[in-house]
Each structure stands twice: as structure tokens, then as C-alpha cells.
Tab-separated table of C-alpha atoms in Angstrom:
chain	number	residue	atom	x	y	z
O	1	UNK	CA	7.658	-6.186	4.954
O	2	UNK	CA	7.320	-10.233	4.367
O	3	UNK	CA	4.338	-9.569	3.933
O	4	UNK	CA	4.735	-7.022	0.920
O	5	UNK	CA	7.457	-9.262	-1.025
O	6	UNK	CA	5.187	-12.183	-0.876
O	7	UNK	CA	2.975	-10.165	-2.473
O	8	UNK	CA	5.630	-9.294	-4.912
O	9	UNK	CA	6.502	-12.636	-5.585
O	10	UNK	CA	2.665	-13.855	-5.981
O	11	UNK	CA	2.468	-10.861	-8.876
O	12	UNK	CA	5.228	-12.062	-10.627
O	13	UNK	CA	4.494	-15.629	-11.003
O	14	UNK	CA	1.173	-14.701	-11.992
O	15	UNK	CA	2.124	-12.324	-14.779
O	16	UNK	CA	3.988	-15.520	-16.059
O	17	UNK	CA	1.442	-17.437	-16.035
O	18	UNK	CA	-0.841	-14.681	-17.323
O	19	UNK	CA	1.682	-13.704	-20.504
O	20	UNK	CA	2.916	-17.431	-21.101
O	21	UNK	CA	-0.457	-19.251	-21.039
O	22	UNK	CA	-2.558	-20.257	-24.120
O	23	UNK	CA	-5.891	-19.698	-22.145
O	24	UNK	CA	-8.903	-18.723	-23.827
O	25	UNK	CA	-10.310	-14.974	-23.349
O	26	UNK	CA	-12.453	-15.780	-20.150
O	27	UNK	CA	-10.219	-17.600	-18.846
O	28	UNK	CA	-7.425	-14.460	-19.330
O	29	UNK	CA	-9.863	-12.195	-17.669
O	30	UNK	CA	-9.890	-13.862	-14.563
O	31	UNK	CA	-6.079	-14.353	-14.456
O	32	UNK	CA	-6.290	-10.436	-14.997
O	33	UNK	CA	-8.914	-10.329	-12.125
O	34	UNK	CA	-6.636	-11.955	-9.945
O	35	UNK	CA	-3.677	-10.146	-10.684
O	36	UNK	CA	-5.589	-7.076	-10.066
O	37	UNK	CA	-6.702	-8.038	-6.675
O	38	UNK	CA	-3.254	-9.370	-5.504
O	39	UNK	CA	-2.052	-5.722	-6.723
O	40	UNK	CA	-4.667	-4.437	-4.393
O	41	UNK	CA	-3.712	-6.264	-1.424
O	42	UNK	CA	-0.089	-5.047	-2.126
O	43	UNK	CA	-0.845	-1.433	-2.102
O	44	UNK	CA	-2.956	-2.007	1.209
O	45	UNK	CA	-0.125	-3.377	2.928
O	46	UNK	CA	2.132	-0.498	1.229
O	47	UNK	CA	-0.103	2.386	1.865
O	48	UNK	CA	-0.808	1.025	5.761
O	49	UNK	CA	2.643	0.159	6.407
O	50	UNK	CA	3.462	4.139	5.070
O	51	UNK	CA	0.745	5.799	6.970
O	52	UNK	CA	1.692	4.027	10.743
O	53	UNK	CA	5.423	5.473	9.320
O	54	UNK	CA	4.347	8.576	8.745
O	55	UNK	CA	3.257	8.681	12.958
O	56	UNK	CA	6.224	6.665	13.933
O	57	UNK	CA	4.014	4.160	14.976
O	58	UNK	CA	4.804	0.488	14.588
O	59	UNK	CA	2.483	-2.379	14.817
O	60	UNK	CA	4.794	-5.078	16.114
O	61	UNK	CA	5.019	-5.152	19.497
O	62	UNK	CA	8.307	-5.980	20.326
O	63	UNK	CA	11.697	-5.339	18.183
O	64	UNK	CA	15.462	-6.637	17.695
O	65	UNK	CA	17.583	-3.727	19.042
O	66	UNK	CA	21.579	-4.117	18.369
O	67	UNK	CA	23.874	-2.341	20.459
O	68	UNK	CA	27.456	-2.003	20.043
O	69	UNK	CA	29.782	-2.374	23.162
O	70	UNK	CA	33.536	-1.651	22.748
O	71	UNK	CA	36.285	-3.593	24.507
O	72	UNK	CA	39.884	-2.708	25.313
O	73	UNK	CA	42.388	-5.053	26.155
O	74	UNK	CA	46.157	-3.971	27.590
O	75	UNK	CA	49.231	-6.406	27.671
O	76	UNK	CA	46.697	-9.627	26.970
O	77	UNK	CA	44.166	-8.939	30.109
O	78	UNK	CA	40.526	-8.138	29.667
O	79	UNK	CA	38.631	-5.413	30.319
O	80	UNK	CA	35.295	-6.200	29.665
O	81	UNK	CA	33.050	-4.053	31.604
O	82	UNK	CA	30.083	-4.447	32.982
O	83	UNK	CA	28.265	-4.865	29.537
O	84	UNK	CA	28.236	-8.452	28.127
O	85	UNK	CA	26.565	-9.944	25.024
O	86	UNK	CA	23.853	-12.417	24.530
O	87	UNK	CA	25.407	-16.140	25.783
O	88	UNK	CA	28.751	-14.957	26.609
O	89	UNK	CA	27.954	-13.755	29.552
O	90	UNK	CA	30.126	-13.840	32.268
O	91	UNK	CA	33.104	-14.669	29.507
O	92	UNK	CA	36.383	-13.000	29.332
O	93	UNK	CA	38.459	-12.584	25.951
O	94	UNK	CA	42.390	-12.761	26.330
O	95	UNK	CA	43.733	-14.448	29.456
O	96	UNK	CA	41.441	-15.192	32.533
O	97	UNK	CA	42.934	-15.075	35.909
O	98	UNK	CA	42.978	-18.754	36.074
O	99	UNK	CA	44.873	-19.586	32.945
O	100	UNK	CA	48.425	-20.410	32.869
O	101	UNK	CA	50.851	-18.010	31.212
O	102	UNK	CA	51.381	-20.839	28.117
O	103	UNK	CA	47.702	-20.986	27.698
O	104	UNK	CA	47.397	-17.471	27.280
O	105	UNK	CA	50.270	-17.594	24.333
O	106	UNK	CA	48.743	-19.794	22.930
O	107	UNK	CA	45.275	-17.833	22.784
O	108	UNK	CA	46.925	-14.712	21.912
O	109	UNK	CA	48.895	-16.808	18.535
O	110	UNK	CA	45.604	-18.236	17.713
O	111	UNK	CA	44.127	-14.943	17.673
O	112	UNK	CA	46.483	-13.215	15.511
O	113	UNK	CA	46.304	-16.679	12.875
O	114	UNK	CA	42.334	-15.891	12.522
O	115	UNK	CA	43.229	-12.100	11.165
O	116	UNK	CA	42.841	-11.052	14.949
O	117	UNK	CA	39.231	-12.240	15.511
O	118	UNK	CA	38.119	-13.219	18.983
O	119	UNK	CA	35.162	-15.102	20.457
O	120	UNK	CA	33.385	-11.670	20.717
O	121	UNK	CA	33.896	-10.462	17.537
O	122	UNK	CA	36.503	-8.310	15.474
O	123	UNK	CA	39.133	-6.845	16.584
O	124	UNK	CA	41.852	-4.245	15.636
O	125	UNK	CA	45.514	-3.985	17.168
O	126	UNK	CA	46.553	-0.844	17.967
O	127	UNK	CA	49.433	1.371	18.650
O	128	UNK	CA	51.080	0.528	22.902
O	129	UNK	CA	49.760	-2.996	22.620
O	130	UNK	CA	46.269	-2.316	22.954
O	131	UNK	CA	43.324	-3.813	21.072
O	132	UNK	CA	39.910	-2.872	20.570
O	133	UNK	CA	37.407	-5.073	20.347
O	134	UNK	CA	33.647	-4.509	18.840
O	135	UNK	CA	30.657	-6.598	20.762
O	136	UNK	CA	27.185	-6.965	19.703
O	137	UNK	CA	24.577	-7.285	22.375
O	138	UNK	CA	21.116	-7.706	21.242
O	139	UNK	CA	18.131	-7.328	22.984
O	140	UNK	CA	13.858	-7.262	22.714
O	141	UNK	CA	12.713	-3.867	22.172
O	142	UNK	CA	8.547	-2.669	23.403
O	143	UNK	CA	7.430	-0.853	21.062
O	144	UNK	CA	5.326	0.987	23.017
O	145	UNK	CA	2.660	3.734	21.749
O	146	UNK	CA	2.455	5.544	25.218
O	147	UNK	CA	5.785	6.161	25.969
O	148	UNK	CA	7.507	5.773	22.218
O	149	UNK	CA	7.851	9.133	20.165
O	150	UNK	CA	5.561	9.818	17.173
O	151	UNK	CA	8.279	10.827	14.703
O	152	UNK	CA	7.744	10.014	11.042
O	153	UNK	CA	9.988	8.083	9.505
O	154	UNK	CA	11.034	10.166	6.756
O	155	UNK	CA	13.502	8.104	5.314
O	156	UNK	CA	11.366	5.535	5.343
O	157	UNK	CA	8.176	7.180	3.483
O	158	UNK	CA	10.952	8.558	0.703
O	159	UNK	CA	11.823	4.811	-0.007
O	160	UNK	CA	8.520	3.560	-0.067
O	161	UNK	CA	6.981	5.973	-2.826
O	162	UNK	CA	9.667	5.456	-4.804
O	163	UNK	CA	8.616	2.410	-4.647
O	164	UNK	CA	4.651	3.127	-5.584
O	165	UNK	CA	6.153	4.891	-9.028
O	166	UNK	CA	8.076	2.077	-10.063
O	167	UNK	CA	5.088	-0.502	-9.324
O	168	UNK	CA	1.985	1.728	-10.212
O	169	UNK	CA	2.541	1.642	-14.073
O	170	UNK	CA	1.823	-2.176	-14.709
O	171	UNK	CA	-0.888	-1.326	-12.109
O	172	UNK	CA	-2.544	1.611	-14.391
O	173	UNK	CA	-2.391	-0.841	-17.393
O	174	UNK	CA	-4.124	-3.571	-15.477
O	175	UNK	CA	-6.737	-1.208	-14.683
O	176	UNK	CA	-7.316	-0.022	-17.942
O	177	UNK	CA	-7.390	-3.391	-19.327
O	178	UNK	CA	-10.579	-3.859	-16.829
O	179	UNK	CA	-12.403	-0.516	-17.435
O	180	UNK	CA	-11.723	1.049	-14.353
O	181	UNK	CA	-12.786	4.791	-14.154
O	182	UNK	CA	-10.143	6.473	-16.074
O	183	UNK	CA	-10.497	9.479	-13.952
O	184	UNK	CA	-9.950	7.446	-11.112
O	185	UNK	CA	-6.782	6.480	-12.441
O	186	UNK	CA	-5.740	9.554	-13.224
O	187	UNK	CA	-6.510	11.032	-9.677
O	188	UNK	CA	-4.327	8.363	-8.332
O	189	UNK	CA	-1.799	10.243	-9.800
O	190	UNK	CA	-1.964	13.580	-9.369
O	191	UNK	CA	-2.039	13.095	-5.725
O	192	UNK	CA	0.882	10.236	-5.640
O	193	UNK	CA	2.349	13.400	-6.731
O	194	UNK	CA	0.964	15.747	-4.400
O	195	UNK	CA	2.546	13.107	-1.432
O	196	UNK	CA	6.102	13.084	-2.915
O	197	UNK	CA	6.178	16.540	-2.716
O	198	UNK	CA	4.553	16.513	0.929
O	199	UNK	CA	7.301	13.994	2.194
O	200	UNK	CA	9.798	16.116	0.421
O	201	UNK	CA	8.839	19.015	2.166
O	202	UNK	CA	8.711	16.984	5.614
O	203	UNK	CA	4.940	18.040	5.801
O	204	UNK	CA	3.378	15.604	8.395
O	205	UNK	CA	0.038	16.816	8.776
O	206	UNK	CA	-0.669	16.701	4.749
O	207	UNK	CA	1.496	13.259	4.156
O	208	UNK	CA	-1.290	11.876	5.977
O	209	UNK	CA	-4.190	13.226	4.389
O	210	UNK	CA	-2.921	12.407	1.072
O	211	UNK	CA	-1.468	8.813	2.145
O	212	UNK	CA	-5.553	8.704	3.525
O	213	UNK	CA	-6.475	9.814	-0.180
O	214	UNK	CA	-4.450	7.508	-1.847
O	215	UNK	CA	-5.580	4.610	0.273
O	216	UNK	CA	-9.235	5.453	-0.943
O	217	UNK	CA	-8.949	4.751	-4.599
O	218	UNK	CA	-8.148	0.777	-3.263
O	219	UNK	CA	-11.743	0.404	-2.369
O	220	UNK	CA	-12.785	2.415	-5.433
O	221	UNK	CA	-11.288	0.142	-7.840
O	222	UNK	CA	-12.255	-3.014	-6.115
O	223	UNK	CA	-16.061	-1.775	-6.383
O	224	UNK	CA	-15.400	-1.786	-9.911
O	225	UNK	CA	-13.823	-5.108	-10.834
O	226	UNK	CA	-14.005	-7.579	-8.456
O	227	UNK	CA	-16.608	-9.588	-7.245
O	228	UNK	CA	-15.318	-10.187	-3.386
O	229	UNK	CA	-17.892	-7.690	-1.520
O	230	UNK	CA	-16.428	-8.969	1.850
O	231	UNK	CA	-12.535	-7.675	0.268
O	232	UNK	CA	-13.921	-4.966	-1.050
O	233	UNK	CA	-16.313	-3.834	2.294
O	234	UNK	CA	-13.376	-4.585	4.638
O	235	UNK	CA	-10.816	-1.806	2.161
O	236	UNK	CA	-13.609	0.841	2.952
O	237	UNK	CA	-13.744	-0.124	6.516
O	238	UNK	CA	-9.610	0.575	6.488
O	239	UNK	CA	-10.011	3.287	3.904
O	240	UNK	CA	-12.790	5.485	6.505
O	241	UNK	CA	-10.689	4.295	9.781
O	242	UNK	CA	-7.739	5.694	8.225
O	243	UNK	CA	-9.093	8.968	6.992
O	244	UNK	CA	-9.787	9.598	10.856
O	245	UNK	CA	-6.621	8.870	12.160
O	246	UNK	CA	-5.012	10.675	9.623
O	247	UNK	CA	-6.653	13.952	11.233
O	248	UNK	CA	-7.062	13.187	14.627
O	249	UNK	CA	-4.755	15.606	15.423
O	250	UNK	CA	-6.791	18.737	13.686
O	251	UNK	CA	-9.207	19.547	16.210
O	252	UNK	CA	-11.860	18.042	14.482
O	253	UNK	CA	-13.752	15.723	16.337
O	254	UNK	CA	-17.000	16.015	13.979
O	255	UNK	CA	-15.013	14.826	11.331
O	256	UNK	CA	-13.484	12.102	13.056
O	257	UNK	CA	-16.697	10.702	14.490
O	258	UNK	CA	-18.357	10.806	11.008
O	259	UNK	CA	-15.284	8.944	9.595
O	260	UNK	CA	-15.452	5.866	12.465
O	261	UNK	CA	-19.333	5.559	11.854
O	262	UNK	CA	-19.052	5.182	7.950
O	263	UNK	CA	-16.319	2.410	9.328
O	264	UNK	CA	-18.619	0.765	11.238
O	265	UNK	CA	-21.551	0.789	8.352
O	266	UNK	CA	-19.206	-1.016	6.467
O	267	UNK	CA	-18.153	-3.385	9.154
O	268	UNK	CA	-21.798	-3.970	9.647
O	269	UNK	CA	-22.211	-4.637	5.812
O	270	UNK	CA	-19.709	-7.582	6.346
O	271	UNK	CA	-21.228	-9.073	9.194
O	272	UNK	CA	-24.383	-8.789	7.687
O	273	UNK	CA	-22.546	-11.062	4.897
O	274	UNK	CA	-21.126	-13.547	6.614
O	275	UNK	CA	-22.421	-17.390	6.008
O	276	UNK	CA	-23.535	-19.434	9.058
O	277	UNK	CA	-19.894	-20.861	9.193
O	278	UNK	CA	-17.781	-18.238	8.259
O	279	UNK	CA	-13.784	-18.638	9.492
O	280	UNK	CA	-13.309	-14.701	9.828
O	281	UNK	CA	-16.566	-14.263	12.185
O	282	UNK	CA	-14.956	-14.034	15.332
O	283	UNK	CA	-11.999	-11.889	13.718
O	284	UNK	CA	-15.013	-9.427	12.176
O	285	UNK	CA	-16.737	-9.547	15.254
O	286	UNK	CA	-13.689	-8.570	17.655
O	287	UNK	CA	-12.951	-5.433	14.856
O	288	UNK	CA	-16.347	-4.074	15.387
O	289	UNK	CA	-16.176	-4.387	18.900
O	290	UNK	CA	-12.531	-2.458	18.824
O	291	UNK	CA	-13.861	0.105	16.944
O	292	UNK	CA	-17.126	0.809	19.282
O	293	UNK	CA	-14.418	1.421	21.981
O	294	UNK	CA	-12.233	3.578	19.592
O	295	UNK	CA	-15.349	5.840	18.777
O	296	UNK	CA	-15.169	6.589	22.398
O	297	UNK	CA	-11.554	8.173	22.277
O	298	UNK	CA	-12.376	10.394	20.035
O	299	UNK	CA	-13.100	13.614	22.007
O	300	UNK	CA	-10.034	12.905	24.497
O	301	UNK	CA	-7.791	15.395	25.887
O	302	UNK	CA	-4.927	12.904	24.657
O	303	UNK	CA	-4.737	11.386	21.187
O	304	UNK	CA	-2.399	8.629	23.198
O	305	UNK	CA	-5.561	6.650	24.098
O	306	UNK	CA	-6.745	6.824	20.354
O	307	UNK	CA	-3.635	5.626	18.794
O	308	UNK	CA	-3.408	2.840	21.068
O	309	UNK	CA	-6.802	1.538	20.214
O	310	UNK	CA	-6.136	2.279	16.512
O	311	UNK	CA	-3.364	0.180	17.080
O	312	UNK	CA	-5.455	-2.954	17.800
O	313	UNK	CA	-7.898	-2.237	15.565
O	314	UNK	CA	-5.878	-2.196	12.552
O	315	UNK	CA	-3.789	-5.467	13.895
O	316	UNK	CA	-7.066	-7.315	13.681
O	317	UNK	CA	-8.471	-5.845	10.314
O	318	UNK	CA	-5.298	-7.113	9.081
O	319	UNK	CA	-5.921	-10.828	9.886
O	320	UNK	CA	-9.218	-10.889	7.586
């Protein structure tokens, strides 16, 4: 997601520029141009972000978990449990054994002064003397793709193409501006319509065929107005690896295989293009050997193995 608002941020300091500038018409072009391709790599990170959602699948490999623990204290003394949070550990709130009955007044009348806050957190006095006291432990979560659960994130995809509406208008005007396909445009869509209604409906199998669809028109407009061929060649590399793994689950290997080879054309194409000294080479290099591997998962018993390696693929497409 920091990734997507400094995106966000990069298209709105450009439109400034773009609106408030006195540049001549060529020069206005390829402010437009630039724009256009910063509006790309927003929808890529979008669009990938929504499709690894849509399998539950999430490409960092560790996470921040939070976990409440509760706390009770009677008459002063602590019971905290075996549970204890972050640095505190081995800490006791209220009066330790060692204490002296004054020190423990005077903890308890500093307490209440605070608005009955304790070195653990909040806390709320109840009825018999009791209080209850809320503790945070946090702790590094695997995200593992073996083990974890593949359950889209519903709530998640609803959010996010809300999102696409409110962004894709200054998008469409952009593209008209450059003479993109209008029937390209267009198609865009009729099927961002065709996925609201297919995350609506909870429909996992078509939410990723049409989030695979939609990710295909990136490439298509890049062919027609910008002049990076190794940005362009690396969104159809994405744009065929993604229209695999979006039906690896149909029971149709054919399809699948046909999908990773058109990948690896186009993976090809940008090795092909690399200069002598180029500072993604060993990046490009490592994808294309990650995907020969993947192309060998394909007709697997287990999709497990195939997510796993479409896991590491797409980490390292995502550094070029």
C-alpha cells in the first residue's frame, strides 16, 4: 500500500505541474506521457495487490499481529497470567510482593490521578473493587502459503474497486487525450463492471478472471503510447503470468502452460533488450529462471507448489 499512495502522490504533483505550467505543446505531451505511465504503474500495483487478495495470498513474508490480553486485579494485587506484552515482561501492575504497603498507596493514587491508566495500558474500575485491565502483545506473523488459508479478502477487493471508479475517470480522459483505442477504453469498463458485480456476488473463480482481464488492457495501452518497450514487455510478462494463475484452479493445464510460455516470450523479448550494462539484468535474469521452474508446477496434484513459486516470481517482477 506505500507503494500505491506514492503513486498517488507522484500523480498529483504532476497534474500540477501539468495544468499550472506555461509549456509549449511538445513539451505538454510528454508531461501527459508521463502522467499516463505513472497511472499505469498505479493500476499495476492496484490490480496485483487485488488479485493476490482475491486468493488470500500475501506477498510479505512476515506480518504485525496484535493480540489483546485482559488483566484482572482484586484488592490492589496482580493477576497477570502467564501472557505478558512486548518489554514488560516479567512486570507486575499494582503492588509486587516486595513493595511496602505505602508504596503500593501511593501507586494505586497515582493511578486513579492519570484517569486510571497503568503501565500496561487502560484500565476500567469495576463493581467489588476489581479492575480490568486491556494489554497489547504484539508479535511477527509468517505468512506462509503452505499452511495459510486461501480465503479472499472480500472486504478488501470491495474497497479497492471502489477505489478503481473514483480514479479511472481522469484515467479515461488521459487516454483519450493520447488516442488510445477507444474501444479499449470502453472494454475497460464494461468489465470493471462485470468485477463489481463478481465481488458482490462473492464469485471467486470469475473475480479472478476478470481482475486477469482488467490487468490486460495495462499492457494494451502502454503499446500504444509509450515508448518504454522494456515497461511495456515486462506488463505483458505480468499480464500472461497472471491470466494463469488466475485459472490454475480449472483443470486446465493446456491453458495454463500456453499462458507461462507467452510469459516467457516476453521475458525473452526483454532480455533480448537489455544494454551490455543494464542494472535490472540480474533481476530479469532470476524472473526467467523462476518462471522455467514454475512451468514445471503446472500439472501438480497440488496447486500449493504453484502458488508458492508464483509467489517469488511476482516478488521479483516487482523489483524491475
Amino acid at each position: 500500500m506505500k507503494k500505491i499512495k506514492k503513486y498517488i502522490c507522484y500523480l498529483i504533483i504532476l497534474s500540477n505541474v501539468f495544468i499550472l505550467s506555461g509549456c509549449s505543446s511538445q513539451n505538454q505531451d510528454e508531461l501527459l506521457q508521463a502522467k499516463l505511465q505513472s497511472e499505469m504503474q498505479y493500476f499495476d500495483s492496484c490490480i496485483t495487490d487485488m488479485l493476490n487478495k482475491a486468493n488470500g495470498l500475501k506477498l510479505q513474508n512476515y506480518q504485525v499481529s496484535a493480540e489483546k490480553i485482559e488483566e484482572q486485579t482484586t484488592g490492589g494485587e496482580s493477576s497477570q497470567g502467564s501472557q505478558s506484552t512486548g518489554t514488560q515482561t516479567g512486570e507486575q501492575s499494582g503492588g509486587a510482593s516486595g513493595k511496602s504497603q505505602e508504596e503500593q498507596q501511593s501507586s494505586g493514587s497515582q493511578q486513579q490521578s492519570s484517569g486510571g491508566e497503568s503501565s500496561y495500558g487502560q484500565s476500567s474500575s469495576q463493581g467489588g473493587g476489581q479492575e480490568e485491565q486491556d494489554n497489547v502483545k504484539y508479535k511477527m506473523v509468517e505468512n506462509s502459503v503452505l499452511t495459510g488459508e486461501r480465503t479472499p479478502d472480500w472486504e478488501g477487493l470491495t474497497s479497492d474497486v471502489e477505489s478503481i471508479y473514483s480514479d479511472w475517470s481522469v484515467v479515461t480522459l488521459d487516454l483519450y487525450k493520447k488516442n488510445v483505442d477507444s474501444q479499449k477504453i470502453l472494454g475497460f469498463n464494461t468489465d470493471l463492471d462485470e468485477l463489481t458485480k463478481a465481488i458482490k456476488d462473492k464469485d471467486k473463480a470469475k473475480t479472478l478472471t476478470l481482475l486477469a482481464k482488467l490487468y490486460s488492457y495495462i499492457p494494451a495501452y502502454a503499446s500504444e503510447f509509450s515508448d518504454n518497450q522494456m515497461q511495456t514487455n515486462l506488463y505483458k510478462v505480468k499480464s500472461n503470468l497472471f491470466n494463469a494463475y488466475a485459472i490454475i484452479e480449472q483443470n486446465n493445464p493446456e491453458e495454463v502452460s500456453k499462458q507461462l510460455r507467452l510469459a516467457e516470450e516476453e521475458i525473452v523479448a526483454m532480455m533480448n533488450n537489455m544494454g551490455s550494462r543494464n542494472d535490472n539484468e540480474y533481476n530479469v535474469n532470476k524472473a526467467y529462471i523462476i518462471l522455467k521452474d514454475l512451468q514445471n508446477s503446472v500439472d501438480g496434484e497440488s496447486t500449493d507448489i504453484f502458488y508458492l513459486k508464483y509467489k517469488n516470481l511476482i516478488q521479483e517482477l516487482n523489483v524491475l
